[in-house]
Amino acid sequence: MLGSYREVMWPRLVANKILRKSLGSNNFVADFPPNTDQKLIEASGLADERSKSILHNQHKTTLLNYKVFVSTWNVGGIVPDDGLDMEDLLETHKTPCDIYVLGFQEVVPLRASNVLGSDNNKVSTKWNSLIRDALNKRARPHRDEDLSESKGINGISQDFRCIISKQMVGILITVWVRGDLWPYIRYPSVSCVGCGIMGCLGNKGSVSVRFQLHETTFCFVCSHLASGGRDRDERQRNSDVNEILARSSFPRGSSLDLPKKILDHDRVVFLGDLNYRISLPEEKTRLLVESKKWNILLENDQLRMEIMNGQIFRGWQEGIVKFAPTYKYVPNSDLYYGCITYKKDEKKRAPAWCDRIIWYGNGLKQHEYTRGETKISDHRPVKAIFTTEITVTRRGKKIRNFFFSDRFEERIGDIDSKDYSWIST
């Protein structure tokens, strides 16, 4: 047992020592508006009628429903143009949501200089800029049944704010919330796990983010698992999942009551290029894809088979897949790779549903599970829309402490200690 432990740990220790690369950094990027303190003061006043009506009870718990958008996209190392239209992915006009979680893989090419060197934050800044412009293109109404929430508290802007953005090599996850929800976000944190070269580098692995909205904790895991279409390659992907769930860890907070592990959170979503393939001969797979026999293909989908056999992701759920395989396309076309002449010694890759979104436990209801059609990459993006219940506890006389003590003072302390980087707005 000790020998096996050393075999696993020594490569990681040596790699981190030689490369001086800390994959587990807790730093992340987020918005910090210059007039945040004034907005929090306005928010704490609770002058709207909805808030006044709930102050009669000292401790009243209510439930609110919010829409959550989640997407994953392997962009193949392509840097987006300034004019890239994100509407196909976000569909803000069709189904506006309250929270947006976007995961990307290969935002930079996975060559040695990117894997071993410092993260290229210019690329993540570019993606965040495109997302910001798309979400804030124009003001959009939200829930008709709750006008005070849709307008924001005391006129606070409904513009979307980035609460967490974190990149590890090619993996990027960025989380955005409506401006009027921003004051109720607490305890944002990140956890990075490298599963790539030597079992520790960030060319494969995950970036997990967590936060608390009112009294409900969320954890989103953006991952890029081991590739390969050979027989039994799925075992390495299973191993990556086990490593991610075991090694991801979050701070417990000053009162030690915050969830530490991924599955301890109230709402958990796992998204990414999971790389699971279809266990059929390539020729048969292509014929079934051409005839759109999704059910037959899904019966041989590795991820579904592994879940059914109890090998991995026990207790997790996935929505019904009704869309074509998302990999591997000839970029800027609708042709699957292999439908045209191969170059000499070029690997053949059959179509597969590599890009997936799954969730764990109760409290999330999926309403949409589909794919986008932006063609710049050899993958198509996948997206899902959920509704989720949020627990809200109102404390009458201590309402000011509820908004300021834990969140505002902690954030000021974090800024002073330089734990975070911030996007300027």
Short mmCIF file of C-alpha atoms in Angstrom, two decimals:
data_model
loop_
_atom_site.label_atom_id
_atom_site.label_comp_id
_atom_site.label_asym_id
_atom_site.label_seq_id
_atom_site.Cartn_x
_atom_site.Cartn_y
_atom_site.Cartn_z
CA MET A 1 0.00 0.00 0.00
CA LEU A 2 2.80 2.41 0.91
CA GLY A 3 4.66 1.60 -2.32
CA SER A 4 1.58 2.31 -4.39
CA TYR A 5 1.06 5.63 -2.56
CA ARG A 6 4.65 6.66 -3.31
CA GLU A 7 4.25 5.70 -6.98
CA VAL A 8 1.28 8.04 -7.25
CA MET A 9 2.61 10.92 -5.14
CA TRP A 10 6.24 11.20 -6.27
CA PRO A 11 5.49 12.23 -9.89
CA ARG A 12 3.17 14.96 -8.63
CA LEU A 13 5.65 16.26 -6.10
CA VAL A 14 8.53 16.21 -8.58
CA ALA A 15 6.45 17.90 -11.30
CA ASN A 16 5.28 20.67 -9.00
CA LYS A 17 8.80 21.18 -7.64
CA ILE A 18 10.52 21.31 -11.03
CA LEU A 19 7.86 23.32 -12.80
CA ARG A 20 7.02 25.51 -9.80
CA LYS A 21 3.45 25.42 -11.01
CA SER A 22 0.66 25.51 -8.46
CA LEU A 23 -2.40 23.91 -10.03
CA GLY A 24 -4.41 24.25 -6.85
CA SER A 25 -4.37 28.04 -6.72
CA ASN A 26 -7.39 29.54 -4.98
CA ASN A 27 -7.17 32.79 -6.95
CA PHE A 28 -9.99 33.60 -9.33
CA VAL A 29 -11.35 36.54 -11.28
CA ALA A 30 -14.64 38.29 -10.52
CA ASP A 31 -16.42 41.60 -10.93
CA PHE A 32 -16.00 44.19 -8.22
CA PRO A 33 -18.05 47.27 -9.13
CA PRO A 34 -16.57 50.54 -7.82
CA ASN A 35 -19.83 51.49 -6.06
CA THR A 36 -20.39 48.09 -4.46
CA ASP A 37 -20.61 49.45 -0.92
CA GLN A 38 -23.38 51.87 -1.91
CA LYS A 39 -25.32 49.10 -3.65
CA LEU A 40 -25.05 46.89 -0.60
CA ILE A 41 -26.30 49.72 1.62
CA GLU A 42 -29.26 50.21 -0.70
CA ALA A 43 -29.90 46.46 -0.76
CA SER A 44 -29.81 46.21 3.02
CA GLY A 45 -32.55 48.81 3.32
CA LEU A 46 -35.07 46.38 1.80
CA ALA A 47 -37.37 49.25 0.90
CA ASP A 48 -39.44 47.32 -1.65
CA GLU A 49 -42.90 46.09 -0.71
CA ARG A 50 -41.97 42.42 -1.03
CA SER A 51 -39.23 42.73 1.55
CA LYS A 52 -41.36 44.78 3.96
CA SER A 53 -44.00 42.10 3.97
CA ILE A 54 -41.59 39.44 5.26
CA LEU A 55 -40.09 41.38 8.17
CA HIS A 56 -42.98 40.53 10.48
CA ASN A 57 -41.32 37.24 11.42
CA GLN A 58 -37.88 37.18 12.98
CA HIS A 59 -36.87 33.98 11.15
CA LYS A 60 -38.96 33.19 8.12
CA THR A 61 -37.82 30.64 5.55
CA THR A 62 -39.18 30.83 2.02
CA LEU A 63 -38.34 29.18 -1.30
CA LEU A 64 -37.56 31.00 -4.52
CA ASN A 65 -37.26 29.45 -7.98
CA TYR A 66 -34.46 30.47 -10.30
CA LYS A 67 -33.45 29.46 -13.81
CA VAL A 68 -29.88 28.22 -14.29
CA PHE A 69 -28.17 27.96 -17.67
CA VAL A 70 -25.22 25.55 -17.98
CA SER A 71 -23.06 24.96 -21.05
CA THR A 72 -19.88 23.12 -22.02
CA TRP A 73 -17.80 23.62 -25.13
CA ASN A 74 -14.43 22.32 -26.26
CA VAL A 75 -13.29 25.18 -28.49
CA GLY A 76 -10.24 23.37 -29.86
CA GLY A 77 -7.70 26.06 -29.02
CA ILE A 78 -9.46 28.61 -31.22
CA VAL A 79 -9.29 32.21 -30.01
CA PRO A 80 -12.70 33.77 -30.69
CA ASP A 81 -13.10 36.73 -33.02
CA ASP A 82 -14.47 39.97 -31.61
CA GLY A 83 -17.58 39.45 -33.70
CA LEU A 84 -18.40 35.93 -32.49
CA ASP A 85 -22.14 35.78 -31.87
CA MET A 86 -22.76 34.10 -28.50
CA GLU A 87 -26.53 34.18 -28.94
CA ASP A 88 -26.62 30.68 -30.48
CA LEU A 89 -25.14 29.37 -27.26
CA LEU A 90 -26.81 31.61 -24.67
CA GLU A 91 -30.25 32.11 -26.28
CA THR A 92 -30.89 35.04 -23.97
CA HIS A 93 -33.86 36.24 -26.02
CA LYS A 94 -35.50 32.82 -26.13
CA THR A 95 -35.05 31.70 -22.51
CA PRO A 96 -33.56 34.34 -20.20
CA CYS A 97 -32.06 32.85 -17.04
CA ASP A 98 -30.95 34.14 -13.65
CA ILE A 99 -27.60 32.34 -13.42
CA TYR A 100 -25.26 31.44 -16.29
CA VAL A 101 -22.48 28.87 -15.92
CA LEU A 102 -20.24 28.42 -18.95
CA GLY A 103 -17.51 25.80 -19.11
CA PHE A 104 -14.85 25.59 -21.81
CA GLN A 105 -12.09 23.15 -22.66
CA GLU A 106 -8.99 23.82 -24.77
CA VAL A 107 -9.30 27.59 -24.65
CA VAL A 108 -5.60 27.36 -25.49
CA PRO A 109 -3.92 24.62 -27.57
CA LEU A 110 -2.65 21.81 -25.32
CA ARG A 111 0.98 22.10 -26.40
CA ALA A 112 3.88 21.88 -23.96
CA SER A 113 4.39 25.63 -23.59
CA ASN A 114 0.79 26.09 -22.44
CA VAL A 115 0.70 23.03 -20.19
CA LEU A 116 4.03 23.79 -18.49
CA GLY A 117 3.96 27.57 -18.57
CA SER A 118 1.77 30.22 -16.98
CA ASP A 119 -1.92 30.36 -17.90
CA ASN A 120 -2.74 32.67 -20.80
CA ASN A 121 -5.35 34.86 -19.15
CA LYS A 122 -5.77 36.99 -22.26
CA VAL A 123 -7.87 34.22 -23.78
CA SER A 124 -10.19 33.89 -20.77
CA THR A 125 -10.53 37.69 -20.68
CA LYS A 126 -11.60 37.57 -24.33
CA TRP A 127 -14.26 34.93 -23.65
CA ASN A 128 -15.52 36.82 -20.59
CA SER A 129 -15.78 40.01 -22.62
CA LEU A 130 -17.91 38.27 -25.26
CA ILE A 131 -20.13 36.73 -22.58
CA ARG A 132 -20.55 40.07 -20.80
CA ASP A 133 -21.56 41.80 -24.04
CA ALA A 134 -24.05 39.06 -24.93
CA LEU A 135 -25.70 38.89 -21.48
CA ASN A 136 -25.90 42.66 -21.11
CA LYS A 137 -26.86 43.44 -24.69
CA ARG A 138 -30.15 44.89 -23.54
CA ALA A 139 -32.35 44.81 -20.46
CA ARG A 140 -34.60 41.77 -20.40
CA PRO A 141 -37.67 41.11 -18.23
CA HIS A 142 -37.55 38.01 -16.06
CA ARG A 143 -40.23 36.35 -13.97
CA ASP A 144 -43.73 37.85 -14.34
CA GLU A 145 -44.78 36.29 -11.06
CA ASP A 146 -42.19 38.21 -9.07
CA LEU A 147 -41.96 41.79 -10.29
CA SER A 148 -39.86 43.05 -7.39
CA GLU A 149 -37.18 40.44 -8.14
CA SER A 150 -37.23 41.16 -11.88
CA LYS A 151 -36.76 44.89 -11.30
CA GLY A 152 -34.04 44.42 -8.73
CA ILE A 153 -33.88 45.80 -5.22
CA ASN A 154 -34.28 49.58 -5.09
CA GLY A 155 -33.41 49.88 -8.77
CA ILE A 156 -30.09 48.00 -8.62
CA SER A 157 -28.97 47.28 -12.17
CA GLN A 158 -30.08 44.01 -13.66
CA ASP A 159 -26.84 43.75 -15.62
CA PHE A 160 -25.11 40.40 -15.22
CA ARG A 161 -22.02 40.23 -13.03
CA CYS A 162 -19.23 37.68 -13.06
CA ILE A 163 -18.96 36.12 -9.60
CA ILE A 164 -16.23 33.56 -10.45
CA SER A 165 -14.00 32.97 -13.45
CA LYS A 166 -11.15 30.48 -13.24
CA GLN A 167 -8.77 29.03 -15.83
CA MET A 168 -6.41 26.07 -15.50
CA VAL A 169 -4.41 25.56 -18.71
CA GLY A 170 -7.20 24.94 -21.27
CA ILE A 171 -10.10 24.55 -18.83
CA LEU A 172 -12.14 27.67 -18.11
CA ILE A 173 -15.32 28.07 -16.09
CA THR A 174 -17.11 31.37 -15.63
CA VAL A 175 -20.25 32.07 -13.58
CA TRP A 176 -22.56 35.07 -14.04
CA VAL A 177 -25.58 36.22 -12.03
CA ARG A 178 -28.11 39.01 -12.38
CA GLY A 179 -26.99 42.21 -10.72
CA ASP A 180 -29.82 42.16 -8.18
CA LEU A 181 -28.74 38.67 -7.01
CA TRP A 182 -25.12 39.75 -6.60
CA PRO A 183 -25.49 40.97 -2.96
CA TYR A 184 -26.78 37.53 -1.91
CA ILE A 185 -23.77 35.56 -3.22
CA ARG A 186 -21.42 34.37 -0.49
CA TYR A 187 -18.34 32.17 -0.05
CA PRO A 188 -17.17 31.91 -3.68
CA SER A 189 -14.26 29.49 -3.99
CA VAL A 190 -12.43 27.32 -6.52
CA SER A 191 -10.65 23.97 -6.50
CA CYS A 192 -8.37 22.75 -9.31
CA VAL A 193 -7.37 19.14 -9.95
CA GLY A 194 -4.82 18.18 -12.60
CA CYS A 195 -5.11 14.65 -14.02
CA GLY A 196 -2.99 15.01 -17.13
CA ILE A 197 0.72 14.41 -17.69
CA MET A 198 2.32 12.55 -14.73
CA GLY A 199 -1.16 12.37 -13.20
CA CYS A 200 -1.03 15.97 -12.03
CA LEU A 201 -0.68 18.52 -14.84
CA GLY A 202 -3.61 20.56 -16.04
CA ASN A 203 -3.92 19.47 -19.66
CA LYS A 204 -6.64 17.19 -18.27
CA GLY A 205 -8.57 17.48 -15.01
CA SER A 206 -11.13 19.86 -13.57
CA VAL A 207 -11.85 23.30 -12.23
CA SER A 208 -14.65 23.27 -9.65
CA VAL A 209 -16.37 26.39 -8.37
CA ARG A 210 -18.70 26.80 -5.44
CA PHE A 211 -20.79 29.61 -4.00
CA GLN A 212 -23.78 30.10 -1.77
CA LEU A 213 -26.90 31.94 -2.94
CA HIS A 214 -28.98 32.88 0.10
CA GLU A 215 -28.92 29.59 2.10
CA THR A 216 -28.33 27.18 -0.80
CA THR A 217 -24.85 25.99 -1.87
CA PHE A 218 -23.89 25.28 -5.48
CA CYS A 219 -20.94 23.41 -6.97
CA PHE A 220 -20.17 23.29 -10.70
CA VAL A 221 -17.39 21.02 -11.95
CA CYS A 222 -15.91 21.81 -15.37
CA SER A 223 -13.77 18.91 -16.56
CA HIS A 224 -11.72 17.57 -19.44
CA LEU A 225 -11.20 13.83 -19.03
CA ALA A 226 -8.70 11.46 -20.68
CA SER A 227 -9.10 11.10 -24.43
CA GLY A 228 -8.84 7.95 -26.56
CA GLY A 229 -11.19 5.77 -28.55
CA ARG A 230 -9.45 2.45 -27.97
CA ASP A 231 -10.97 -0.41 -26.04
CA ARG A 232 -10.85 0.15 -22.26
CA ASP A 233 -9.78 3.80 -22.55
CA GLU A 234 -12.94 4.56 -20.58
CA ARG A 235 -11.20 3.13 -17.50
CA GLN A 236 -8.79 6.06 -17.48
CA ARG A 237 -11.74 8.45 -17.73
CA ASN A 238 -13.36 6.69 -14.78
CA SER A 239 -10.10 7.08 -12.87
CA ASP A 240 -10.05 10.81 -13.67
CA VAL A 241 -13.57 11.19 -12.27
CA ASN A 242 -12.60 9.40 -9.05
CA GLU A 243 -9.54 11.64 -8.70
CA ILE A 244 -11.62 14.78 -9.23
CA LEU A 245 -14.23 13.79 -6.65
CA ALA A 246 -11.56 12.72 -4.14
CA ARG A 247 -9.06 15.58 -4.52
CA SER A 248 -11.36 18.58 -5.00
CA SER A 249 -11.70 20.45 -1.71
CA PHE A 250 -13.10 23.79 -0.56
CA PRO A 251 -12.50 25.86 2.60
CA ARG A 252 -14.98 25.17 5.42
CA GLY A 253 -15.27 28.81 6.45
CA SER A 254 -14.70 30.40 9.84
CA SER A 255 -17.61 28.53 11.42
CA LEU A 256 -16.59 25.22 9.76
CA ASP A 257 -20.11 24.64 8.44
CA LEU A 258 -19.51 25.06 4.69
CA PRO A 259 -19.34 21.98 2.45
CA LYS A 260 -15.81 20.76 1.81
CA LYS A 261 -16.25 18.12 -0.90
CA ILE A 262 -18.12 18.33 -4.21
CA LEU A 263 -20.97 16.00 -3.24
CA ASP A 264 -21.54 17.84 0.07
CA HIS A 265 -23.16 20.80 -1.72
CA ASP A 266 -26.91 21.28 -2.14
CA ARG A 267 -26.81 21.55 -5.95
CA VAL A 268 -24.06 19.83 -7.97
CA VAL A 269 -23.52 19.85 -11.76
CA PHE A 270 -20.69 18.09 -13.62
CA LEU A 271 -20.02 19.39 -17.12
CA GLY A 272 -17.30 19.14 -19.73
CA ASP A 273 -15.62 17.19 -22.46
CA LEU A 274 -15.95 13.86 -20.67
CA ASN A 275 -14.59 12.08 -23.76
CA TYR A 276 -16.72 8.94 -23.38
CA ARG A 277 -17.19 7.24 -26.77
CA ILE A 278 -19.59 4.81 -28.46
CA SER A 279 -18.56 1.16 -28.09
CA LEU A 280 -19.37 0.08 -31.63
CA PRO A 281 -17.24 -0.45 -34.74
CA GLU A 282 -16.55 2.83 -36.51
CA GLU A 283 -18.39 1.87 -39.71
CA LYS A 284 -21.54 0.87 -37.82
CA THR A 285 -21.39 4.03 -35.70
CA ARG A 286 -21.22 6.23 -38.80
CA LEU A 287 -24.15 4.43 -40.45
CA LEU A 288 -26.30 4.79 -37.33
CA VAL A 289 -25.38 8.48 -37.06
CA GLU A 290 -26.35 9.04 -40.70
CA SER A 291 -29.76 7.45 -40.07
CA LYS A 292 -30.14 9.31 -36.73
CA LYS A 293 -30.65 6.12 -34.71
CA TRP A 294 -29.83 7.86 -31.45
CA ASN A 295 -31.39 5.22 -29.18
CA ILE A 296 -29.26 2.40 -30.58
CA LEU A 297 -26.15 4.52 -30.31
CA LEU A 298 -26.98 5.55 -26.74
CA GLU A 299 -27.38 1.91 -25.73
CA ASN A 300 -23.67 1.62 -26.54
CA ASP A 301 -22.62 4.97 -25.10
CA GLN A 302 -19.78 4.42 -22.64
CA LEU A 303 -20.90 7.01 -20.10
CA ARG A 304 -24.40 5.56 -19.87
CA MET A 305 -23.08 2.02 -19.65
CA GLU A 306 -20.60 2.94 -16.92
CA ILE A 307 -23.34 4.65 -14.89
CA MET A 308 -25.73 1.71 -15.32
CA ASN A 309 -23.03 -0.76 -14.31
CA GLY A 310 -22.26 1.27 -11.21
CA GLN A 311 -18.66 1.86 -12.25
CA ILE A 312 -18.84 5.64 -11.96
CA PHE A 313 -21.21 8.53 -11.17
CA ARG A 314 -23.50 6.58 -8.84
CA GLY A 315 -26.62 8.60 -8.07
CA TRP A 316 -26.05 11.06 -10.93
CA GLN A 317 -28.62 11.93 -13.59
CA GLU A 318 -28.53 12.99 -17.22
CA GLY A 319 -31.33 14.36 -19.35
CA ILE A 320 -32.61 12.60 -22.45
CA VAL A 321 -30.17 13.01 -25.34
CA LYS A 322 -32.10 13.94 -28.49
CA PHE A 323 -29.32 15.64 -30.40
CA ALA A 324 -26.60 14.41 -32.77
CA PRO A 325 -23.14 13.47 -31.46
CA THR A 326 -21.10 16.59 -30.79
CA TYR A 327 -17.67 15.24 -31.84
CA LYS A 328 -15.69 15.12 -34.12
CA TYR A 329 -16.49 17.70 -36.82
CA VAL A 330 -14.44 19.26 -39.54
CA PRO A 331 -14.23 22.85 -38.21
CA ASN A 332 -16.49 25.39 -39.93
CA SER A 333 -18.60 22.65 -41.50
CA ASP A 334 -21.41 20.18 -40.81
CA LEU A 335 -19.24 17.21 -41.81
CA TYR A 336 -18.06 14.66 -39.30
CA TYR A 337 -14.34 14.00 -39.38
CA GLY A 338 -13.67 10.96 -41.56
CA CYS A 339 -16.31 11.76 -44.15
CA ILE A 340 -13.54 13.24 -46.31
CA THR A 341 -10.18 11.88 -47.41
CA TYR A 342 -7.73 11.23 -44.57
CA LYS A 343 -4.17 12.43 -44.50
CA LYS A 344 -1.56 9.72 -44.29
CA ASP A 345 -1.25 8.16 -40.79
CA GLU A 346 -4.06 10.40 -39.51
CA LYS A 347 -6.15 8.97 -36.68
CA LYS A 348 -9.76 8.08 -37.42
CA ARG A 349 -12.27 9.30 -34.87
CA ALA A 350 -15.86 8.09 -34.98
CA PRO A 351 -18.67 10.46 -33.91
CA ALA A 352 -19.44 10.48 -30.16
CA TRP A 353 -21.27 12.38 -27.43
CA CYS A 354 -18.08 13.54 -25.73
CA ASP A 355 -19.63 16.72 -24.32
CA ARG A 356 -22.08 16.17 -21.45
CA ILE A 357 -23.89 17.80 -18.54
CA ILE A 358 -25.02 15.68 -15.59
CA TRP A 359 -26.22 16.50 -12.08
CA TYR A 360 -26.32 14.94 -8.64
CA GLY A 361 -29.05 14.75 -6.02
CA ASN A 362 -32.33 16.62 -5.73
CA GLY A 363 -33.27 20.27 -6.14
CA LEU A 364 -32.57 20.63 -9.87
CA LYS A 365 -35.16 20.10 -12.60
CA GLN A 366 -33.92 20.04 -16.18
CA HIS A 367 -36.11 21.67 -18.83
CA GLU A 368 -33.79 21.69 -21.82
CA TYR A 369 -30.82 19.60 -22.94
CA THR A 370 -29.55 20.32 -26.40
CA ARG A 371 -26.58 21.47 -28.42
CA GLY A 372 -25.55 24.66 -30.17
CA GLU A 373 -24.49 24.94 -33.77
CA THR A 374 -21.51 27.30 -33.67
CA LYS A 375 -18.96 25.66 -35.97
CA ILE A 376 -15.54 27.15 -35.16
CA SER A 377 -14.39 24.02 -33.31
CA ASP A 378 -14.36 20.26 -33.93
CA HIS A 379 -16.89 20.03 -31.06
CA ARG A 380 -20.40 21.43 -30.87
CA PRO A 381 -21.37 23.12 -27.59
CA VAL A 382 -23.89 21.44 -25.28
CA LYS A 383 -26.26 23.36 -23.02
CA ALA A 384 -28.92 22.72 -20.41
CA ILE A 385 -31.47 24.83 -18.57
CA PHE A 386 -32.55 23.97 -15.04
CA THR A 387 -34.88 25.42 -12.47
CA THR A 388 -33.78 25.21 -8.87
CA GLU A 389 -35.30 26.04 -5.50
CA ILE A 390 -33.33 28.41 -3.30
CA THR A 391 -33.86 28.57 0.46
CA VAL A 392 -34.12 32.12 1.80
CA THR A 393 -34.03 32.83 5.53
CA ARG A 394 -35.04 36.32 6.58
CA ARG A 395 -33.92 37.69 9.92
CA GLY A 396 -35.82 40.82 10.85
CA LYS A 397 -33.81 42.74 13.45
CA LYS A 398 -30.48 41.38 12.28
CA ILE A 399 -31.02 42.06 8.61
CA ARG A 400 -28.06 44.42 8.39
CA ASN A 401 -25.69 41.85 9.86
CA PHE A 402 -27.09 39.23 7.48
CA PHE A 403 -25.97 41.27 4.48
CA PHE A 404 -22.78 42.82 5.80
CA SER A 405 -20.97 40.86 8.52
CA ASP A 406 -20.28 37.57 6.77
CA ARG A 407 -20.10 38.67 3.18
CA PHE A 408 -18.95 42.26 2.99
CA GLU A 409 -16.28 42.15 5.70
CA GLU A 410 -14.97 38.82 4.43
CA ARG A 411 -14.65 40.18 0.91
CA ILE A 412 -12.82 43.31 2.10
CA GLY A 413 -10.44 41.03 4.01
CA ASP A 414 -9.94 38.92 0.91
CA ILE A 415 -9.05 41.97 -1.14
CA ASP A 416 -6.57 43.19 1.47
CA SER A 417 -4.84 39.79 1.50
CA LYS A 418 -4.83 39.67 -2.32
CA ASP A 419 -6.60 36.32 -2.45
CA TYR A 420 -8.61 37.36 -5.48
CA SER A 421 -8.14 39.13 -8.77
CA TRP A 422 -10.97 41.27 -10.09
CA ILE A 423 -12.29 42.17 -13.51
CA SER A 424 -12.62 45.95 -13.76
CA THR A 425 -16.01 47.12 -14.97
#
